[in-house]
Short mmCIF file of C-alpha atoms in Angstrom, two decimals:
data_model
loop_
_atom_site.label_atom_id
_atom_site.label_comp_id
_atom_site.label_asym_id
_atom_site.label_seq_id
_atom_site.Cartn_x
_atom_site.Cartn_y
_atom_site.Cartn_z
CA UNK P 1 -18.65 14.09 -0.61
CA UNK P 2 -16.61 12.04 -3.06
CA UNK P 3 -15.86 8.32 -2.70
CA UNK P 4 -13.22 6.88 -5.05
CA UNK P 5 -13.70 3.21 -5.92
CA UNK P 6 -10.92 1.21 -7.53
CA UNK P 7 -11.90 0.27 -11.08
CA UNK P 8 -10.01 -3.01 -10.67
CA UNK P 9 -12.23 -4.14 -7.80
CA UNK P 10 -14.43 -7.16 -8.36
CA UNK P 11 -18.17 -6.79 -8.93
CA UNK P 12 -19.10 -8.23 -5.52
CA UNK P 13 -16.73 -5.85 -3.72
CA UNK P 14 -18.06 -2.81 -5.60
CA UNK P 15 -21.64 -3.84 -4.90
CA UNK P 16 -20.90 -4.22 -1.16
CA UNK P 17 -19.36 -0.73 -0.99
CA UNK P 18 -22.19 0.92 -2.92
CA UNK P 19 -24.84 -0.80 -0.83
CA UNK P 20 -23.10 0.20 2.40
CA UNK P 21 -22.51 3.87 1.60
CA UNK P 22 -25.54 4.57 -0.70
CA UNK P 23 -24.24 7.23 -3.12
CA UNK P 24 -26.33 10.02 -4.61
CA UNK P 25 -24.59 9.81 -7.99
CA UNK P 26 -22.43 7.04 -9.48
CA UNK P 27 -20.02 8.12 -12.22
CA UNK P 28 -18.50 5.21 -14.11
CA UNK P 29 -16.51 4.30 -17.20
CA UNK P 30 -18.42 2.48 -19.96
CA UNK P 31 -16.12 -0.54 -19.57
CA UNK P 32 -17.51 -1.06 -16.05
CA UNK P 33 -21.18 -1.09 -17.06
CA UNK P 34 -21.74 -4.74 -16.15
CA UNK P 35 -20.44 -4.17 -12.60
CA UNK P 36 -22.59 -1.07 -12.13
CA UNK P 37 -25.69 -2.80 -13.48
CA UNK P 38 -25.51 -5.43 -10.72
CA UNK P 39 -25.84 -2.60 -8.19
CA UNK P 40 -28.41 -0.62 -10.16
CA UNK P 41 -30.80 -3.56 -9.84
CA UNK P 42 -30.92 -3.16 -6.04
CA UNK P 43 -30.13 0.56 -5.69
CA UNK P 44 -32.64 3.06 -4.29
CA UNK P 45 -34.49 4.94 -7.02
CA UNK P 46 -32.89 8.19 -5.81
CA UNK P 47 -29.42 7.11 -7.02
CA UNK P 48 -28.34 8.64 -10.35
CA UNK P 49 -26.03 6.80 -12.76
CA UNK P 50 -23.85 8.82 -15.15
CA UNK P 51 -21.59 7.06 -17.63
CA UNK P 52 -18.36 8.96 -18.29
CA UNK P 53 -19.01 9.87 -21.92
CA UNK P 54 -19.09 13.46 -23.11
CA UNK P 55 -22.78 13.67 -24.04
CA UNK P 56 -24.03 12.08 -20.82
CA UNK P 57 -21.75 14.13 -18.59
CA UNK P 58 -22.71 17.38 -20.32
CA UNK P 59 -26.39 16.48 -20.05
CA UNK P 60 -26.02 15.79 -16.33
CA UNK P 61 -24.19 19.09 -15.80
CA UNK P 62 -26.97 20.90 -17.65
CA UNK P 63 -29.53 19.47 -15.25
CA UNK P 64 -27.75 20.98 -12.23
CA UNK P 65 -28.76 24.55 -13.01
CA UNK P 66 -26.53 27.60 -13.48
CA UNK P 67 -26.48 29.02 -9.96
CA UNK P 68 -22.91 30.08 -9.02
CA UNK P 69 -21.06 27.74 -6.70
CA UNK P 70 -20.19 28.93 -3.22
CA UNK P 71 -16.40 28.66 -3.25
CA UNK P 72 -16.12 29.08 0.51
CA UNK P 73 -15.62 25.91 2.52
CA UNK P 74 -14.98 24.76 6.05
CA UNK P 75 -11.49 23.24 6.23
CA UNK P 76 -12.78 20.72 8.76
CA UNK P 77 -15.66 19.61 6.53
CA UNK P 78 -15.49 16.11 5.04
CA UNK P 79 -14.87 16.22 1.30
CA UNK P 80 -14.20 12.50 0.67
CA UNK P 81 -14.83 9.08 2.13
CA UNK P 82 -12.10 6.58 1.25
CA UNK P 83 -12.80 2.84 1.49
CA UNK P 84 -10.08 1.12 3.48
CA UNK P 85 -7.70 -1.01 1.45
CA UNK P 86 -7.41 -3.84 3.95
CA UNK P 87 -7.45 -7.54 3.04
CA UNK P 88 -9.22 -8.79 6.15
CA UNK P 89 -12.90 -7.95 5.66
CA UNK P 90 -15.55 -5.45 4.53
CA UNK P 91 -14.02 -2.00 3.96
CA UNK P 92 -14.80 0.85 6.33
CA UNK P 93 -15.28 4.39 5.02
CA UNK P 94 -12.51 6.73 6.16
CA UNK P 95 -13.51 10.40 6.28
CA UNK P 96 -11.16 12.99 4.76
CA UNK P 97 -11.44 16.71 5.41
CA UNK P 98 -10.07 19.59 3.32
CA UNK P 99 -7.48 20.05 6.07
CA UNK P 100 -6.41 16.41 5.73
CA UNK P 101 -5.93 16.82 1.97
CA UNK P 102 -3.92 20.02 2.44
CA UNK P 103 -1.48 18.38 4.83
CA UNK P 104 -1.07 15.24 2.70
CA UNK P 105 -0.07 17.46 -0.23
CA UNK P 106 2.24 19.57 1.95
CA UNK P 107 3.88 16.42 3.33
CA UNK P 108 4.65 15.16 -0.16
CA UNK P 109 6.05 18.54 -1.16
CA UNK P 110 8.30 18.49 1.90
CA UNK P 111 9.84 15.09 1.18
CA UNK P 112 9.69 14.94 -2.64
CA UNK P 113 10.81 18.34 -3.95
CA UNK P 114 10.81 18.45 -7.75
CA UNK P 115 13.94 19.71 -9.50
CA UNK P 116 13.24 21.20 -12.98
CA UNK P 117 15.67 20.16 -15.72
CA UNK P 118 16.02 20.92 -19.42
CA UNK P 119 14.28 17.63 -20.18
CA UNK P 120 11.70 18.05 -17.42
CA UNK P 121 10.56 21.65 -16.89
CA UNK P 122 7.53 20.21 -15.05
CA UNK P 123 6.94 16.96 -13.13
CA UNK P 124 5.45 13.96 -14.92
CA UNK P 125 3.68 11.23 -12.94
CA UNK P 126 3.28 7.74 -14.36
CA UNK P 127 0.04 6.48 -12.81
CA UNK P 128 0.26 2.73 -13.24
CA UNK P 129 -1.21 1.98 -9.80
CA UNK P 130 -4.87 2.74 -8.96
CA UNK P 131 -5.49 6.47 -8.45
CA UNK P 132 -8.14 5.62 -5.87
CA UNK P 133 -5.37 4.87 -3.37
CA UNK P 134 -1.82 6.10 -2.63
CA UNK P 135 -1.02 6.91 -6.26
CA UNK P 136 -3.91 9.38 -6.23
CA UNK P 137 -2.39 11.16 -3.24
CA UNK P 138 0.92 11.40 -5.10
CA UNK P 139 -1.03 12.95 -7.97
CA UNK P 140 -2.04 15.83 -5.67
CA UNK P 141 1.64 16.73 -5.44
CA UNK P 142 2.05 16.69 -9.22
CA UNK P 143 -1.10 18.73 -9.88
CA UNK P 144 -0.11 21.38 -7.31
CA UNK P 145 3.14 21.82 -9.24
CA UNK P 146 1.46 22.17 -12.64
CA UNK P 147 2.59 18.72 -13.74
CA UNK P 148 1.35 16.07 -16.12
CA UNK P 149 -0.21 12.71 -15.23
CA UNK P 150 0.31 9.82 -17.66
CA UNK P 151 -2.32 7.17 -16.90
CA UNK P 152 -1.35 3.68 -18.00
CA UNK P 153 -2.94 0.27 -17.66
CA UNK P 154 -0.19 -1.34 -19.72
CA UNK P 155 1.56 -4.49 -18.45
CA UNK P 156 4.77 -4.22 -16.44
CA UNK P 157 6.82 -5.08 -19.53
CA UNK P 158 5.77 -1.76 -21.11
CA UNK P 159 6.64 0.48 -18.15
CA UNK P 160 10.36 0.97 -19.03
CA UNK P 161 9.37 2.25 -22.49
CA UNK P 162 6.72 4.57 -21.03
CA UNK P 163 9.17 6.00 -18.47
CA UNK P 164 11.68 6.77 -21.21
CA UNK P 165 9.19 7.98 -23.82
CA UNK P 166 7.33 10.39 -21.50
CA UNK P 167 10.36 11.46 -19.42
CA UNK P 168 8.56 10.34 -16.25
CA UNK P 169 9.81 12.00 -13.05
CA UNK P 170 7.53 10.40 -10.43
CA UNK P 171 5.78 7.06 -10.04
CA UNK P 172 4.28 4.99 -7.24
CA UNK P 173 4.33 1.19 -7.38
CA UNK P 174 3.76 -1.71 -4.99
CA UNK P 175 6.71 -4.10 -4.45
CA UNK P 176 5.23 -6.65 -6.86
CA UNK P 177 5.75 -4.21 -9.74
CA UNK P 178 9.37 -3.65 -8.72
CA UNK P 179 9.89 -7.43 -8.70
CA UNK P 180 8.45 -7.64 -12.20
CA UNK P 181 10.59 -4.77 -13.48
CA UNK P 182 13.93 -6.13 -12.30
CA UNK P 183 13.18 -9.49 -13.94
CA UNK P 184 12.51 -7.99 -17.39
CA UNK P 185 15.11 -9.05 -19.98
CA UNK P 186 14.96 -5.58 -21.57
CA UNK P 187 15.17 -3.56 -18.33
CA UNK P 188 18.60 -2.15 -19.26
CA UNK P 189 17.48 -1.09 -22.75
CA UNK P 190 15.88 2.23 -21.75
CA UNK P 191 16.88 5.58 -20.29
CA UNK P 192 15.69 6.33 -16.76
CA UNK P 193 17.59 9.59 -16.25
CA UNK P 194 14.32 11.55 -15.99
CA UNK P 195 13.22 9.65 -12.87
CA UNK P 196 13.51 11.59 -9.64
CA UNK P 197 11.25 9.45 -7.42
CA UNK P 198 10.17 5.84 -7.77
CA UNK P 199 7.99 5.67 -4.68
CA UNK P 200 7.03 2.27 -3.36
CA UNK P 201 4.92 0.99 -0.49
CA UNK P 202 1.61 -0.70 0.44
CA UNK P 203 3.34 -3.98 1.37
CA UNK P 204 6.66 -5.27 2.75
CA UNK P 205 9.50 -5.45 0.23
CA UNK P 206 12.37 -7.90 -0.11
CA UNK P 207 15.65 -6.10 0.77
CA UNK P 208 17.47 -8.28 -1.77
CA UNK P 209 15.15 -7.33 -4.62
CA UNK P 210 15.10 -3.70 -3.48
CA UNK P 211 18.89 -3.62 -3.70
CA UNK P 212 18.69 -4.98 -7.25
CA UNK P 213 16.22 -2.25 -8.18
CA UNK P 214 18.47 0.46 -6.71
CA UNK P 215 21.38 -0.85 -8.79
CA UNK P 216 19.25 -0.51 -11.94
CA UNK P 217 17.42 2.79 -11.37
CA UNK P 218 19.89 4.58 -9.11
CA UNK P 219 19.17 6.95 -6.19
CA UNK P 220 15.47 7.43 -6.96
CA UNK P 221 13.72 4.69 -5.00
CA UNK P 222 11.93 5.94 -1.88
CA UNK P 223 9.55 4.13 0.45
CA UNK P 224 6.42 5.78 1.82
CA UNK P 225 4.43 4.35 4.71
CA UNK P 226 1.03 5.37 5.93
CA UNK P 227 -2.52 4.16 6.25
CA UNK P 228 -5.80 5.29 4.77
CA UNK P 229 -6.72 6.67 8.20
CA UNK P 230 -3.48 8.60 8.77
CA UNK P 231 -2.84 9.95 5.29
CA UNK P 232 0.33 9.24 3.37
CA UNK P 233 3.23 9.67 4.02
CA UNK P 234 3.94 9.07 7.73
CA UNK P 235 7.33 7.37 7.32
CA UNK P 236 9.77 8.02 4.50
CA UNK P 237 12.86 6.08 3.45
CA UNK P 238 14.53 8.68 1.24
CA UNK P 239 16.57 7.84 -1.88
CA UNK P 240 19.85 8.56 -0.07
CA UNK P 241 18.82 6.23 2.78
CA UNK P 242 19.22 3.30 0.38
CA UNK P 243 23.02 3.83 0.41
CA UNK P 244 25.73 3.42 3.02
CA UNK P 245 26.14 6.66 4.98
CA UNK P 246 23.59 8.25 2.64
CA UNK P 247 26.09 8.43 -0.25
CA UNK P 248 25.64 6.48 -3.52
CA UNK P 249 29.43 6.45 -3.88
CA UNK P 250 29.62 4.15 -0.84
CA UNK P 251 27.41 1.46 -2.33
CA UNK P 252 23.97 0.11 -1.53
CA UNK P 253 23.00 -0.10 2.15
CA UNK P 254 22.75 -3.40 4.01
CA UNK P 255 19.61 -5.51 4.34
CA UNK P 256 18.74 -4.04 7.74
CA UNK P 257 18.53 -0.51 6.36
CA UNK P 258 16.71 -1.59 3.20
CA UNK P 259 14.23 -3.40 5.42
CA UNK P 260 13.33 -0.21 7.31
CA UNK P 261 10.13 1.70 6.58
CA UNK P 262 11.85 5.05 7.09
CA UNK P 263 11.86 8.01 9.45
CA UNK P 264 8.79 10.04 10.50
CA UNK P 265 7.83 12.79 8.04
CA UNK P 266 7.96 16.45 9.15
CA UNK P 267 4.26 17.27 9.49
CA UNK P 268 3.08 14.44 11.76
CA UNK P 269 3.82 13.23 15.27
CA UNK P 270 4.60 9.55 15.69
CA UNK P 271 5.13 7.39 18.76
CA UNK P 272 5.75 3.71 19.37
CA UNK P 273 3.68 2.75 22.42
CA UNK P 274 2.93 -0.23 24.65
CA UNK P 275 -0.53 -1.62 25.47
CA UNK P 276 -0.94 1.04 28.18
CA UNK P 277 -0.30 3.85 25.72
CA UNK P 278 3.17 4.65 27.06
CA UNK P 279 6.18 5.18 24.75
CA UNK P 280 8.51 2.18 24.62
CA UNK P 281 12.29 2.36 24.96
CA UNK P 282 14.18 2.78 21.69
CA UNK P 283 14.75 -0.65 20.20
CA UNK P 284 11.74 -2.23 21.88
CA UNK P 285 8.65 -3.27 19.98
CA UNK P 286 5.36 -1.44 20.29
CA UNK P 287 2.43 -0.16 18.26
CA UNK P 288 2.81 2.81 15.92
CA UNK P 289 0.52 5.71 16.89
CA UNK P 290 0.13 8.82 14.72
CA UNK P 291 -1.38 12.26 15.25
CA UNK P 292 -1.44 15.35 13.08
CA UNK P 293 -3.54 17.31 10.59
CA UNK P 294 -3.42 14.50 8.02
CA UNK P 295 -5.17 12.02 10.35
CA UNK P 296 -8.82 11.30 9.53
CA UNK P 297 -11.51 12.42 12.00
CA UNK P 298 -12.95 8.89 11.91
CA UNK P 299 -14.94 6.23 10.11
CA UNK P 300 -18.08 7.30 8.31
CA UNK P 301 -21.16 6.26 10.27
CA UNK P 302 -19.15 4.04 12.61
CA UNK P 303 -18.44 5.82 15.92
CA UNK P 304 -17.58 2.53 17.68
CA UNK P 305 -14.78 1.73 15.22
CA UNK P 306 -13.58 5.33 15.48
CA UNK P 307 -13.40 5.17 19.28
CA UNK P 308 -11.63 1.81 19.17
CA UNK P 309 -8.90 3.12 16.86
CA UNK P 310 -8.14 6.31 18.83
CA UNK P 311 -6.32 6.90 22.12
CA UNK P 312 -6.87 10.58 22.80
CA UNK P 313 -5.51 12.45 19.76
CA UNK P 314 -3.49 9.44 18.64
CA UNK P 315 -4.61 7.04 15.91
CA UNK P 316 -3.57 3.45 16.65
CA UNK P 317 -2.30 1.91 13.42
CA UNK P 318 -2.20 -1.71 14.55
CA UNK P 319 1.35 -1.98 13.17
CA UNK P 320 4.02 -3.39 15.49
CA UNK P 321 7.42 -1.72 15.02
CA UNK P 322 10.65 -0.62 16.65
CA UNK P 323 12.98 2.34 16.17
CA UNK P 324 16.69 1.72 15.66
CA UNK P 325 19.50 3.89 17.02
CA UNK P 326 19.52 6.04 13.86
CA UNK P 327 15.82 6.86 14.06
CA UNK P 328 14.65 4.48 11.34
CA UNK P 329 11.39 2.67 12.08
CA UNK P 330 11.14 -1.02 11.21
CA UNK P 331 7.67 -2.54 10.79
CA UNK P 332 7.52 -6.00 12.35
CA UNK P 333 3.93 -7.07 11.74
CA UNK P 334 0.27 -6.26 12.11
CA UNK P 335 -0.66 -6.40 15.81
CA UNK P 336 -3.55 -8.76 15.13
CA UNK P 337 -1.58 -10.84 12.65
CA UNK P 338 0.45 -13.08 14.88
CA UNK P 339 0.46 -16.82 15.29
CA UNK P 340 0.60 -18.54 18.70
CA UNK P 341 2.51 -21.76 18.14
CA UNK P 342 3.69 -23.89 21.03
CA UNK P 343 3.15 -20.95 23.38
CA UNK P 344 5.30 -18.56 21.33
CA UNK P 345 4.10 -15.50 19.41
CA UNK P 346 5.25 -15.51 15.78
CA UNK P 347 4.62 -12.44 13.61
CA UNK P 348 3.80 -13.43 10.04
CA UNK P 349 5.54 -10.41 8.51
CA UNK P 350 8.82 -11.39 10.16
CA UNK P 351 8.64 -14.85 8.59
CA UNK P 352 7.64 -13.36 5.23
CA UNK P 353 10.72 -11.15 5.20
CA UNK P 354 12.93 -14.18 5.86
CA UNK P 355 11.23 -16.11 3.06
CA UNK P 356 11.67 -13.25 0.59
CA UNK P 357 15.41 -13.38 1.28
CA UNK P 358 15.56 -16.97 0.01
CA UNK P 359 16.56 -17.86 -3.54
CA UNK P 360 13.72 -18.22 -6.01
CA UNK P 361 10.97 -16.72 -3.81
CA UNK P 362 9.15 -13.88 -5.56
CA UNK P 363 6.27 -13.41 -3.10
CA UNK P 364 4.76 -15.23 -0.15
CA UNK P 365 1.97 -15.37 2.40
CA UNK P 366 2.41 -16.64 5.97
CA UNK P 367 -0.47 -17.48 8.31
CA UNK P 368 -1.47 -19.81 11.12
CA UNK P 369 -3.71 -22.87 10.87
CA UNK P 370 -5.22 -25.05 13.63
CA UNK P 371 -2.83 -27.77 14.79
CA UNK P 372 -3.38 -30.44 17.48
CA UNK P 373 0.22 -30.42 18.65
CA UNK P 374 1.17 -26.73 18.43
CA UNK P 375 -2.21 -25.02 18.81
CA UNK P 376 -1.41 -23.21 15.59
CA UNK P 377 1.12 -24.18 12.94
CA UNK P 378 3.01 -21.65 10.84
CA UNK P 379 2.22 -22.15 7.14
CA UNK P 380 3.70 -20.43 4.09
CA UNK P 381 2.50 -20.37 0.49
CA UNK P 382 5.18 -19.27 -1.97
CA UNK P 383 5.13 -17.76 -5.44
CA UNK P 384 8.35 -18.50 -7.36
CA UNK P 385 10.37 -16.14 -9.50
CA UNK P 386 9.27 -16.68 -13.11
CA UNK P 387 11.01 -19.69 -14.60
CA UNK P 388 12.61 -20.74 -11.29
CA UNK P 389 11.86 -23.92 -9.34
CA UNK P 390 11.85 -23.34 -5.58
CA UNK P 391 13.91 -25.77 -3.50
CA UNK P 392 11.56 -26.12 -0.52
CA UNK P 393 14.16 -27.86 1.63
CA UNK P 394 16.72 -25.12 1.00
CA UNK P 395 14.16 -22.40 1.73
CA UNK P 396 13.19 -24.11 4.99
CA UNK P 397 16.83 -24.41 6.03
CA UNK P 398 17.49 -20.76 5.17
CA UNK P 399 14.57 -19.50 7.25
CA UNK P 400 15.51 -21.77 10.15
CA UNK P 401 19.03 -20.35 10.12
CA UNK P 402 17.68 -16.78 10.19
CA UNK P 403 14.81 -17.16 12.66
CA UNK P 404 15.16 -20.48 14.46
CA UNK P 405 12.91 -23.52 14.42
CA UNK P 406 9.88 -22.01 16.22
CA UNK P 407 9.29 -19.37 13.53
CA UNK P 408 10.12 -21.64 10.59
CA UNK P 409 6.97 -22.71 8.69
CA UNK P 410 5.87 -26.25 9.49
CA UNK P 411 4.30 -26.51 6.04
CA UNK P 412 5.39 -24.90 2.76
CA UNK P 413 3.42 -24.90 -0.48
CA UNK P 414 4.35 -23.46 -3.87
CA UNK P 415 1.83 -22.00 -6.31
CA UNK P 416 2.35 -20.33 -9.69
CA UNK P 417 0.67 -17.06 -8.72
CA UNK P 418 -0.68 -15.73 -5.43
CA UNK P 419 -4.02 -13.88 -5.56
CA UNK P 420 -3.78 -10.13 -5.03
CA UNK P 421 -6.13 -7.32 -4.14
CA UNK P 422 -6.82 -4.58 -6.70
CA UNK P 423 -4.11 -2.46 -5.03
CA UNK P 424 -1.46 -5.15 -5.51
CA UNK P 425 -1.33 -6.57 -1.98
CA UNK P 426 -1.14 -10.32 -1.50
CA UNK P 427 -4.68 -11.40 -0.57
CA UNK P 428 -3.76 -13.37 2.54
CA UNK P 429 -7.32 -13.87 3.78
CA UNK P 430 -8.29 -15.62 0.55
CA UNK P 431 -5.08 -17.69 0.48
CA UNK P 432 -5.65 -18.90 4.05
CA UNK P 433 -9.31 -19.74 3.38
CA UNK P 434 -8.34 -21.74 0.30
CA UNK P 435 -5.64 -23.59 2.24
CA UNK P 436 -8.03 -24.48 5.07
CA UNK P 437 -10.64 -25.73 2.64
CA UNK P 438 -8.15 -27.75 0.61
CA UNK P 439 -6.77 -29.46 3.71
CA UNK P 440 -10.12 -29.94 5.43
CA UNK P 441 -9.16 -27.78 8.41
CA UNK P 442 -11.65 -25.95 10.58
CA UNK P 443 -11.75 -22.19 10.09
CA UNK P 444 -10.19 -20.33 13.02
#
């Protein structure tokens, strides 16, 4: 069983995962030796450590004997355990079977068909996001089609050149990378004609900034939604969905459409349900539930967490959403991520979307803090667009106009850069903890 660990993870996080799941063999790049050594000091003596250099790998292979491998396998057998990418606590290990992997690859093939051209007889993936997560699942699609994977750890400023130079056809990026790309002064200096899919996901995106990206790159941006437990993709906002009536000639779609997560993909079943497990009426909010062959059988060694997340055959995602009259699903918030202020429920994601629509706001985090008057107060920490000073009063007024006074943050702070997880998500748990400590508030 294989467990991918993000090379950008911090040493403490890696150590926690290795101690929890106790591997038999740890393969690692020489640049990560210091992180691995901190685990080696406490690891059981049975754990092998193999640095990814030719001589050491060949020596390890030689020690395994020359007996032929049994190429038969049970499609329901677990082949990988994927640490969850959440920002709220210690990762759980999500089991993946061969059947899960097959249907993830088939789902990508169904929604992202590659079209050979004279410049691109085969697909080319630019892997600038960690391959241990969604980008690695996109790579399955490319490998199945005999494609090429260009792995890059270059800064965002270099990505336009790499796309042009390698005739990249596919890439997966979090919204923060899109924000960085559209702000580059040289973004219009390169050729992006090779691009067929610039997939994005893993976090909410600003409709305003998404529209700017579509105007630069054309009908290639596509959103994918899914979770570690359900496989990706479950929802898909296709390139044509970013335009009015699905036609680039009609101009870029409005903010409501660009704010949608997409429609359900062909190989899964999806429902939006209430707390009793019953489907809600179209337009009403409920929790997204998913079933299908891409859904994990459960959490490794954690039957209680598995039982808690399932309702029959349905996996409960914890995402609150609604379906509009055209079948597009809009994610509202995480079910557990709401703030009770003055007796009203406020979903942080809803406030974050309103903040991202304000001038000068590049990224943000919204959370609740203890408050004597309101029970909880809505707080926002903002990251400005590079070189732009945020007008806090104007931002507050803009959000109030969009959402009303109850959902408008009572406190706004601006910081140069928000901390992020190794997968590019805003690290809200850390931001909230820092805020509470700085203001002497009791943890809640």
